Coordinates of C-alpha atoms in Angstrom, one line a residue:
Chain A
X1 CA 102.4 -37.4 -192.3
X2 CA 103.8 -37.2 -188.8
X3 CA 102.5 -39.4 -186.0
X4 CA 101.1 -36.3 -184.2
X5 CA 99.3 -35.2 -187.4
X6 CA 97.8 -38.7 -187.8
X7 CA 96.6 -38.5 -184.1
X8 CA 95.0 -35.2 -184.7
X9 CA 93.3 -36.4 -187.9
X10 CA 92.0 -39.7 -186.4
X11 CA 89.0 -38.3 -184.3
X12 CA 87.6 -36.6 -187.4
X13 CA 87.9 -39.6 -189.8
X14 CA 84.3 -40.5 -189.1
X15 CA 83.3 -37.2 -190.6
X16 CA 85.2 -38.0 -193.7
X17 CA 83.6 -41.5 -193.8
X18 CA 80.1 -39.9 -193.3
X19 CA 80.8 -37.6 -196.2
X20 CA 81.8 -40.5 -198.4
X21 CA 78.7 -42.4 -197.4
X22 CA 76.5 -39.4 -198.4
X23 CA 78.2 -39.1 -201.7
X24 CA 77.7 -42.8 -202.5
X25 CA 74.1 -42.6 -201.4
X26 CA 73.5 -39.7 -203.7
X27 CA 75.2 -41.4 -206.7
X28 CA 73.3 -44.6 -206.1
X29 CA 70.1 -42.7 -205.8
X30 CA 70.7 -41.0 -209.1
X31 CA 71.5 -44.4 -210.6
X32 CA 68.2 -45.7 -209.4
X33 CA 66.2 -42.7 -210.7
X34 CA 67.9 -42.8 -214.1
X35 CA 67.5 -46.6 -214.3
X36 CA 71.2 -47.3 -214.9
X37 CA 71.5 -49.9 -212.2
X38 CA 71.9 -53.6 -212.8
X39 CA 68.4 -55.1 -212.7
X40 CA 69.7 -58.7 -212.3
X41 CA 71.6 -57.7 -209.2
X42 CA 68.5 -56.0 -207.8
X43 CA 66.4 -59.1 -208.2
X44 CA 69.2 -61.2 -206.5
X45 CA 69.5 -58.8 -203.6
X46 CA 65.7 -58.3 -203.1
X47 CA 65.2 -62.1 -202.9
X48 CA 68.1 -62.4 -200.4
X49 CA 66.3 -59.9 -198.2
X50 CA 63.2 -61.9 -198.2
X51 CA 64.6 -65.4 -197.8
X52 CA 67.4 -64.5 -195.3
X53 CA 65.5 -62.0 -193.1
X54 CA 61.9 -63.0 -193.0
X55 CA 62.2 -66.0 -190.6
X56 CA 64.5 -64.2 -188.2
X57 CA 62.4 -61.0 -188.2
X58 CA 59.3 -63.2 -187.6
X59 CA 60.8 -65.0 -184.6
X60 CA 62.3 -61.9 -183.0
X61 CA 59.2 -59.8 -183.5
X62 CA 56.9 -62.5 -182.1
X63 CA 58.9 -62.9 -178.9
X64 CA 59.4 -59.2 -178.4
X65 CA 55.6 -58.8 -178.8
X66 CA 55.1 -61.5 -176.2
X67 CA 57.5 -60.0 -173.7
X68 CA 56.4 -56.4 -174.2
X69 CA 52.7 -57.2 -173.8
X70 CA 53.5 -59.3 -170.7
X71 CA 55.4 -56.3 -169.1
X72 CA 52.7 -53.8 -170.0
X73 CA 49.9 -56.1 -168.8
X74 CA 51.6 -56.5 -165.4
X75 CA 51.5 -52.8 -164.9
X76 CA 47.9 -52.4 -166.2
X77 CA 46.6 -55.3 -164.2
X78 CA 48.1 -53.7 -161.1
X79 CA 46.0 -50.5 -161.6
X80 CA 43.0 -52.4 -163.0
X81 CA 43.1 -50.8 -166.4
X82 CA 43.6 -53.8 -168.8
X83 CA 41.2 -52.3 -171.3
X84 CA 44.0 -50.0 -172.5
X85 CA 46.4 -52.9 -173.1
X86 CA 45.8 -52.8 -176.8
X87 CA 46.5 -49.1 -177.0
X88 CA 49.8 -49.4 -175.2
X89 CA 51.0 -52.3 -177.2
X90 CA 49.9 -50.7 -180.5
X91 CA 51.8 -47.5 -179.8
X92 CA 54.9 -49.4 -178.8
X93 CA 54.9 -51.9 -181.6
X94 CA 53.8 -49.8 -184.5
X95 CA 55.6 -46.6 -183.7
X96 CA 58.9 -47.9 -182.2
X97 CA 59.5 -51.7 -181.8
X98 CA 58.5 -52.8 -185.3
X99 CA 60.7 -50.4 -187.3
X100 CA 63.6 -50.8 -184.8
X101 CA 63.5 -54.6 -184.6
X102 CA 63.2 -55.0 -188.4
X103 CA 66.0 -52.4 -188.9
X104 CA 68.3 -54.1 -186.4
X105 CA 67.7 -57.5 -187.8
X106 CA 68.3 -56.3 -191.4
X107 CA 71.5 -54.5 -190.3
X108 CA 72.8 -57.7 -188.6
X109 CA 71.6 -60.3 -191.1
X110 CA 71.8 -58.4 -194.5
X111 CA 74.0 -55.4 -193.8
X112 CA 76.8 -57.6 -192.4
X113 CA 76.6 -60.0 -195.3
X114 CA 76.4 -57.2 -197.8
X115 CA 79.5 -55.5 -196.3
X116 CA 81.4 -58.7 -196.1
X117 CA 80.6 -59.6 -199.8
X118 CA 81.6 -56.2 -201.2
X119 CA 84.7 -56.0 -198.9
X120 CA 85.8 -59.4 -200.3
X121 CA 85.1 -58.3 -203.8
X122 CA 87.3 -55.2 -203.1
X123 CA 90.3 -57.0 -201.6
X124 CA 90.2 -59.7 -204.3
X125 CA 90.2 -57.1 -207.0
X126 CA 86.7 -58.0 -208.3
X127 CA 85.7 -54.4 -208.0
X128 CA 88.8 -53.3 -209.9
X129 CA 87.9 -55.9 -212.6
X130 CA 84.4 -54.3 -212.9
X131 CA 86.1 -50.9 -213.4
X132 CA 88.4 -52.2 -216.1
X133 CA 85.3 -53.6 -217.9
X134 CA 83.9 -50.1 -217.6
X135 CA 81.1 -51.2 -215.3
X136 CA 80.5 -48.5 -212.7
X137 CA 80.5 -50.2 -209.2
X138 CA 77.8 -47.7 -208.1
X139 CA 75.4 -48.9 -210.8
X140 CA 76.4 -52.5 -210.6
X141 CA 76.8 -53.0 -206.8
X142 CA 75.5 -50.2 -204.7
X143 CA 72.3 -49.0 -206.5
X144 CA 70.7 -52.5 -206.8
X145 CA 71.4 -53.1 -203.1
X146 CA 70.1 -49.7 -202.1
X147 CA 66.9 -50.1 -204.1
X148 CA 66.4 -53.7 -202.7
X149 CA 66.9 -52.3 -199.2
X150 CA 64.5 -49.3 -199.7
X151 CA 61.8 -51.6 -200.9
X152 CA 62.2 -54.6 -198.7
X153 CA 62.9 -52.9 -195.4
X154 CA 59.4 -51.2 -195.2
X155 CA 57.8 -54.6 -196.2
X156 CA 59.7 -56.4 -193.5
X157 CA 58.8 -53.7 -191.0
X158 CA 55.1 -54.1 -191.7
X159 CA 55.6 -57.8 -191.3
X160 CA 57.4 -57.3 -188.0
X161 CA 54.6 -55.1 -186.8
X162 CA 52.0 -57.7 -187.7
X163 CA 53.8 -60.6 -186.1
X164 CA 54.7 -58.5 -183.0
X165 CA 51.0 -57.6 -182.7
X166 CA 49.9 -61.3 -183.0
X167 CA 52.4 -62.1 -180.2
X168 CA 50.9 -59.3 -178.1
X169 CA 47.4 -60.5 -178.7
X170 CA 48.2 -64.0 -177.6
X171 CA 49.5 -62.7 -174.3
X172 CA 46.4 -60.5 -173.9
X173 CA 44.1 -63.5 -174.5
X174 CA 46.0 -66.2 -172.6
X175 CA 47.6 -64.3 -169.8
X176 CA 45.3 -61.4 -169.2
X177 CA 42.2 -63.3 -170.4
X178 CA 41.2 -60.2 -172.3
X179 CA 38.5 -60.5 -175.0
X180 CA 40.3 -60.4 -178.4
X181 CA 37.7 -57.9 -179.7
X182 CA 38.4 -55.5 -176.8
X183 CA 42.2 -55.9 -177.5
X184 CA 41.8 -55.1 -181.1
X185 CA 39.3 -52.3 -180.6
X186 CA 41.7 -50.4 -178.4
X187 CA 44.6 -51.3 -180.8
X188 CA 42.7 -49.9 -183.8
X189 CA 41.5 -46.9 -181.8
X190 CA 45.0 -45.5 -181.6
X191 CA 46.7 -46.8 -184.8
X192 CA 45.9 -44.8 -187.9
X193 CA 47.4 -44.2 -191.3
X194 CA 49.7 -41.7 -189.8
X195 CA 51.3 -44.3 -187.5
X196 CA 51.9 -46.6 -190.4
X197 CA 53.4 -43.7 -192.4
X198 CA 55.7 -42.9 -189.5
X199 CA 56.7 -46.6 -189.3
X200 CA 57.3 -46.7 -193.0
X201 CA 59.4 -43.5 -193.0
X202 CA 61.6 -45.0 -190.3
X203 CA 61.9 -48.2 -192.3
X204 CA 62.8 -46.2 -195.4
X205 CA 65.6 -44.4 -193.5
X206 CA 66.8 -47.7 -191.9
X207 CA 66.9 -49.4 -195.4
X208 CA 69.0 -46.5 -196.8
X209 CA 71.3 -46.5 -193.8
X210 CA 72.0 -50.3 -193.9
X211 CA 72.7 -50.5 -197.7
X212 CA 74.7 -47.2 -197.9
X213 CA 76.9 -47.9 -195.0
X214 CA 77.5 -51.5 -195.9
X215 CA 78.4 -50.7 -199.5
X216 CA 80.6 -47.7 -198.6
X217 CA 82.6 -49.5 -196.0
X218 CA 82.8 -52.6 -198.2
X219 CA 84.3 -50.6 -201.1
X220 CA 86.8 -48.9 -198.8
X221 CA 88.2 -52.1 -197.4
X222 CA 91.9 -53.0 -197.5
X223 CA 94.0 -55.4 -195.6
X224 CA 92.8 -58.8 -196.7
X225 CA 90.7 -61.2 -194.5
X226 CA 91.3 -59.0 -191.4
X227 CA 90.0 -56.0 -193.3
X228 CA 86.9 -57.9 -194.3
X229 CA 86.2 -58.8 -190.7
X230 CA 86.7 -55.2 -189.5
X231 CA 84.4 -53.9 -192.3
X232 CA 81.7 -56.3 -191.4
X233 CA 81.7 -55.4 -187.7
X234 CA 82.0 -51.7 -188.5
X235 CA 79.1 -51.6 -190.9
X236 CA 76.8 -53.5 -188.5
X237 CA 77.7 -51.2 -185.5
X238 CA 77.4 -48.0 -187.5
X239 CA 74.1 -49.1 -189.1
X240 CA 72.6 -50.0 -185.7
X241 CA 73.8 -46.6 -184.2
X242 CA 72.2 -44.9 -187.2
X243 CA 68.9 -46.8 -186.8
X244 CA 68.6 -45.9 -183.1
X245 CA 69.6 -42.3 -183.7
X246 CA 67.2 -41.7 -186.6
X247 CA 64.5 -43.6 -184.8
X248 CA 64.7 -41.1 -182.0
X249 CA 65.1 -38.1 -184.3
X250 CA 62.0 -39.1 -186.3
X251 CA 59.9 -39.7 -183.2
X252 CA 61.0 -36.4 -181.7
X253 CA 60.3 -34.6 -185.0
X254 CA 56.8 -36.2 -185.3
X255 CA 55.9 -35.1 -181.7
X256 CA 57.3 -31.6 -182.2
X257 CA 55.4 -31.1 -185.4
X258 CA 52.3 -33.0 -184.1
X259 CA 52.2 -30.7 -181.0
X260 CA 51.5 -27.8 -183.3
X261 CA 49.5 -29.4 -186.1
X262 CA 47.4 -32.0 -184.3
X263 CA 47.5 -32.1 -180.5
X264 CA 45.1 -35.1 -180.5
X265 CA 47.7 -37.2 -182.3
X266 CA 50.4 -36.5 -179.7
X267 CA 48.1 -37.5 -176.8
Chain B
X1 CA 105.2 -48.0 -235.0
X2 CA 102.6 -46.2 -232.9
X3 CA 103.0 -46.4 -229.2
X4 CA 99.8 -47.7 -227.6
X5 CA 101.0 -47.0 -224.1
X6 CA 103.3 -44.2 -223.0
X7 CA 104.3 -43.7 -219.4
X8 CA 106.3 -40.5 -218.9
X9 CA 108.1 -39.6 -215.7
X10 CA 105.5 -41.1 -213.4
X11 CA 105.7 -40.6 -209.6
X12 CA 103.6 -42.3 -207.0
X13 CA 103.8 -42.3 -203.2
X14 CA 101.7 -44.0 -200.5
X15 CA 101.7 -42.4 -197.0
X16 CA 104.9 -40.6 -197.8
X17 CA 106.6 -43.8 -199.1
X18 CA 107.9 -43.3 -202.7
X19 CA 106.8 -46.3 -204.8
X20 CA 107.4 -45.0 -208.3
X21 CA 110.1 -42.4 -208.8
X22 CA 110.1 -41.1 -212.4
X23 CA 109.2 -44.2 -214.5
X24 CA 109.2 -43.8 -218.3
X25 CA 108.4 -46.6 -220.7
X26 CA 106.3 -47.3 -223.9
X27 CA 104.7 -50.2 -225.6
X28 CA 103.7 -50.4 -229.2
X29 CA 101.1 -52.4 -231.1
X30 CA 101.7 -56.2 -230.8
X31 CA 104.7 -55.7 -228.5
X32 CA 105.1 -57.5 -225.2
X33 CA 106.9 -55.9 -222.3
X34 CA 107.8 -57.7 -219.1
X35 CA 108.2 -55.6 -216.0
X36 CA 110.3 -57.5 -213.5
X37 CA 111.7 -56.9 -210.1
X38 CA 111.6 -58.2 -206.6
X39 CA 108.3 -58.1 -204.6
X40 CA 107.2 -54.7 -203.4
X41 CA 109.1 -52.5 -205.8
X42 CA 106.0 -51.0 -207.4
X43 CA 105.3 -53.3 -210.4
X44 CA 101.6 -53.8 -209.7
X45 CA 101.3 -50.1 -208.8
X46 CA 102.7 -49.2 -212.2
X47 CA 100.2 -51.6 -213.8
X48 CA 97.3 -50.1 -211.9
X49 CA 98.3 -46.6 -213.0
X50 CA 98.5 -47.7 -216.7
X51 CA 95.1 -49.3 -216.4
X52 CA 93.6 -46.2 -214.9
X53 CA 92.7 -47.8 -211.6
X54 CA 95.1 -45.5 -209.7
X55 CA 96.2 -42.0 -210.7
X56 CA 99.9 -40.9 -210.6
X57 CA 101.0 -38.2 -208.3
X58 CA 102.8 -36.6 -211.2
X59 CA 103.8 -37.6 -214.7
X60 CA 101.8 -38.6 -217.8
X61 CA 100.2 -41.8 -218.9
X62 CA 99.0 -41.9 -222.4
X63 CA 96.8 -44.8 -223.4
X64 CA 96.1 -44.5 -227.1
X65 CA 93.3 -47.1 -227.3
X66 CA 90.0 -47.7 -225.6
X67 CA 90.3 -51.5 -226.0
X68 CA 92.4 -52.3 -222.9
X69 CA 91.9 -55.1 -220.5
X70 CA 93.6 -56.8 -217.6
X71 CA 94.2 -60.3 -216.2
X72 CA 94.4 -60.1 -212.4
X73 CA 96.8 -62.0 -210.2
X74 CA 93.9 -64.0 -208.5
X75 CA 91.6 -64.0 -211.5
X76 CA 89.1 -61.6 -209.9
X77 CA 86.1 -63.5 -211.2
X78 CA 82.7 -62.7 -209.6
X79 CA 81.8 -65.7 -207.4
X80 CA 78.0 -65.3 -207.7
X81 CA 78.2 -65.4 -211.5
X82 CA 78.8 -68.4 -213.8
X83 CA 81.7 -68.5 -216.2
X84 CA 79.5 -67.4 -219.0
X85 CA 78.0 -64.5 -217.0
X86 CA 81.5 -63.4 -215.9
X87 CA 82.7 -63.1 -219.5
X88 CA 79.4 -61.5 -220.5
X89 CA 80.1 -58.6 -218.1
X90 CA 83.0 -57.6 -220.4
X91 CA 80.5 -57.4 -223.3
X92 CA 77.9 -55.3 -221.4
X93 CA 78.2 -52.4 -223.8
X94 CA 79.0 -54.4 -227.0
X95 CA 76.4 -53.9 -229.7
X96 CA 75.7 -57.6 -230.1
X97 CA 72.5 -59.6 -229.8
X98 CA 72.1 -62.1 -227.0
X99 CA 73.0 -65.1 -229.3
X100 CA 76.0 -63.2 -230.8
X101 CA 77.3 -62.5 -227.3
X102 CA 76.9 -66.2 -226.4
X103 CA 78.7 -67.2 -229.6
X104 CA 81.5 -64.8 -228.8
X105 CA 81.9 -66.0 -225.2
X106 CA 81.9 -69.7 -226.3
X107 CA 84.6 -68.8 -229.0
X108 CA 86.8 -67.3 -226.3
X109 CA 86.2 -70.2 -223.9
X110 CA 87.2 -72.6 -226.7
X111 CA 90.4 -70.6 -227.2
X112 CA 91.3 -71.4 -223.6
X113 CA 90.0 -74.9 -223.7
X114 CA 87.0 -74.4 -221.3
X115 CA 84.1 -74.4 -223.7
X116 CA 82.3 -77.1 -221.6
X117 CA 82.5 -75.0 -218.4
X118 CA 80.2 -72.1 -219.3
X119 CA 77.7 -72.9 -216.5
X120 CA 80.2 -73.5 -213.8
X121 CA 80.7 -71.1 -210.9
X122 CA 84.3 -69.9 -210.1
X123 CA 84.2 -71.9 -206.9
X124 CA 83.8 -75.1 -208.9
X125 CA 87.0 -74.4 -210.9
X126 CA 90.7 -75.0 -210.2
X127 CA 93.1 -72.1 -209.8
X128 CA 94.4 -72.7 -213.4
X129 CA 90.9 -72.9 -214.8
X130 CA 89.9 -69.7 -213.1
X131 CA 93.0 -68.0 -214.6
X132 CA 92.0 -69.3 -218.0
X133 CA 88.5 -67.9 -217.6
X134 CA 90.0 -64.6 -216.6
X135 CA 91.9 -64.8 -219.9
X136 CA 88.8 -65.4 -221.8
X137 CA 87.1 -62.5 -220.1
X138 CA 90.1 -60.2 -220.9
X139 CA 90.0 -61.1 -224.6
X140 CA 86.2 -61.0 -224.9
X141 CA 86.2 -57.5 -226.3
X142 CA 89.2 -58.1 -228.7
X143 CA 91.5 -55.7 -226.8
X144 CA 94.5 -54.0 -228.3
X145 CA 96.4 -54.1 -225.0
X146 CA 96.3 -56.6 -222.2
X147 CA 97.8 -56.0 -218.8
X148 CA 98.9 -59.1 -216.9
X149 CA 99.5 -58.9 -213.1
X150 CA 101.6 -62.0 -212.2
X151 CA 99.8 -64.3 -214.7
X152 CA 101.8 -67.4 -213.7
X153 CA 102.3 -66.9 -210.0
X154 CA 101.1 -69.8 -207.9
X155 CA 100.7 -72.1 -210.9
X156 CA 102.6 -75.4 -211.5
X157 CA 105.3 -75.3 -214.3
X158 CA 103.0 -77.1 -216.8
X159 CA 100.1 -74.7 -216.3
X160 CA 102.5 -71.7 -216.3
X161 CA 103.7 -72.9 -219.7
X162 CA 100.1 -73.2 -220.9
X163 CA 99.4 -69.6 -219.7
X164 CA 102.5 -68.3 -221.4
X165 CA 101.4 -70.0 -224.6
X166 CA 98.1 -68.2 -224.4
X167 CA 99.9 -64.9 -224.0
X168 CA 102.1 -65.7 -227.0
X169 CA 99.1 -66.8 -229.0
X170 CA 97.3 -63.5 -228.3
X171 CA 100.4 -61.5 -229.1
X172 CA 101.3 -63.3 -232.3
X173 CA 97.9 -64.2 -233.7
X174 CA 95.9 -61.2 -232.7
X175 CA 98.7 -58.6 -232.5
X176 CA 97.7 -57.8 -228.9
X177 CA 100.2 -55.7 -227.0
X178 CA 101.0 -57.1 -223.5
X179 CA 102.5 -55.6 -220.4
X180 CA 103.3 -58.5 -218.1
X181 CA 104.2 -57.9 -214.5
X182 CA 106.1 -60.9 -213.2
X183 CA 109.0 -62.1 -211.2
X184 CA 109.1 -65.5 -212.9
X185 CA 112.1 -65.7 -215.3
X186 CA 110.5 -68.5 -217.4
X187 CA 107.6 -66.2 -218.1
X188 CA 110.0 -63.4 -219.1
X189 CA 111.9 -65.7 -221.4
X190 CA 108.9 -67.3 -223.1
X191 CA 106.7 -64.2 -223.5
X192 CA 108.5 -60.9 -223.6
X193 CA 110.1 -59.0 -226.5
X194 CA 111.2 -56.3 -224.1
X195 CA 112.2 -56.4 -220.4
X196 CA 112.2 -53.5 -217.9
X197 CA 113.5 -54.1 -214.4
X198 CA 112.0 -51.9 -211.7
X199 CA 113.8 -51.3 -208.4
X200 CA 113.1 -48.7 -205.7
X201 CA 110.6 -47.0 -208.0
X202 CA 113.0 -46.6 -210.9
X203 CA 113.7 -48.6 -214.1
X204 CA 117.3 -49.9 -213.5
X205 CA 117.5 -51.8 -216.7
X206 CA 115.8 -52.1 -220.1
X207 CA 116.5 -54.4 -223.0
X208 CA 115.6 -57.7 -224.7
X209 CA 115.2 -61.0 -222.8
X210 CA 118.5 -62.5 -224.2
X211 CA 120.5 -59.5 -223.0
X212 CA 118.6 -59.6 -219.7
X213 CA 120.0 -63.1 -219.0
X214 CA 123.6 -62.0 -219.8
X215 CA 123.5 -58.5 -218.3
X216 CA 126.3 -57.3 -216.1
X217 CA 124.0 -54.8 -214.4
X218 CA 124.4 -55.7 -210.7
X219 CA 120.6 -55.6 -210.1
X220 CA 119.8 -57.8 -213.1
X221 CA 122.6 -60.2 -212.3
X222 CA 121.5 -60.7 -208.7
X223 CA 117.8 -61.1 -209.8
X224 CA 118.6 -63.5 -212.6
X225 CA 121.0 -65.6 -210.6
X226 CA 118.7 -65.5 -207.5
X227 CA 121.7 -64.4 -205.3
X228 CA 121.2 -63.3 -201.7
X229 CA 124.3 -61.1 -201.9
X230 CA 123.9 -57.9 -203.9
X231 CA 122.4 -54.4 -204.2
X232 CA 118.8 -55.7 -204.0
X233 CA 119.2 -57.6 -200.8
X234 CA 121.1 -54.7 -199.0
X235 CA 118.4 -52.4 -200.3
X236 CA 115.7 -54.5 -198.9
X237 CA 117.4 -54.7 -195.6
X238 CA 117.6 -50.9 -195.5

């Protein structure tokens, strides 16, 4: 291929990579449905999610809950409307902050490690060894990680929402001196099953993005240690971009659909 | 004797660079073929094509057995699995009970002198021990053909001899056919019945190890005598 042809191809490579990721997601999903995936690997990966990510998600969510509530309360105290503090915090944390924070933490903590592990396995011929032993890398490596991610990301998202809300409540009680019952009443008034469902659907998409991109990029790695480093960075960056993009798309879709079906929900 | 592996006029290029240019060779049951040549001439690529890991651009590769395994240059053991679990992966579709699998694994580990290391992780083993575990993994399924990618590179002379003895034991005792990619002459002399020298994607010499040492072929002569002057070096400079 000439240098000019290479230059022309380069800007569209991401499309090829995206296509590859979709293919791997589909194959891994089929592997999960048909039960062909490695159960042992699934248990190992699921426990990694819990142990590695739970503390960091807790700490980050708590502090974001504190900072967010502090900011909102400043505005509401100014206009003398502290009674709606719970409502504002609830909408922010349940619908947006919880899923995004959990997703970003999982992308950074688990996605990076996942990509680095599979990339190292690829460059050190471990993936080739699996193929020689007639073990399908999709069943053995990708599907267990995807399933672990699809299950654990929503759980961690619920946990992030809970911890973030606790942080928010602490600020409401200590800083704004709001009655905790009033805070929770306004919190509960706005959060319904649909909000939890939206948060979980975002978490589900985030989980799929992190596992699929990490595994796809990991298995495409070449170029030794430098290649492993590049793959790790690339998978974290792409996963985070995907999380923010899909977060917006889901929120936008929910409001577009909600406007027609249930105007009260949008308000 | 039936050919277990037949490679017919195989071509392979990477990014426009011709790596294999019409390679033809065959290996029959119990035979061991050493593929030699300087670094970067396509030896490992040829092995990957025979193993099915890569596809040729053109040409035919016939593998007349399903029992084929490979020993990788850097062992390629899964770091998060113990020695026993690593070897068990090779038996994932074997119709054996759990205890039969374990017995088989221990038998193979005993063959390579590592029966007490079943619960060790690859990180806890030396390079030579990892290589021996990868041997045990490769023979777990009683293969008819084993492909070796630089089996003795990076090992000290004593360990190299030990590995060469394992290759011979498998070949003589179990009639396993071997294709050994190497550039170590001691490995060629001690393990191979046939030698094929690869250079610039083509086989430039084929014969037995004794003739290989005495050959007047300029490529072989330069390689065997480790001379800087010769067709290989000028080719590499180009």
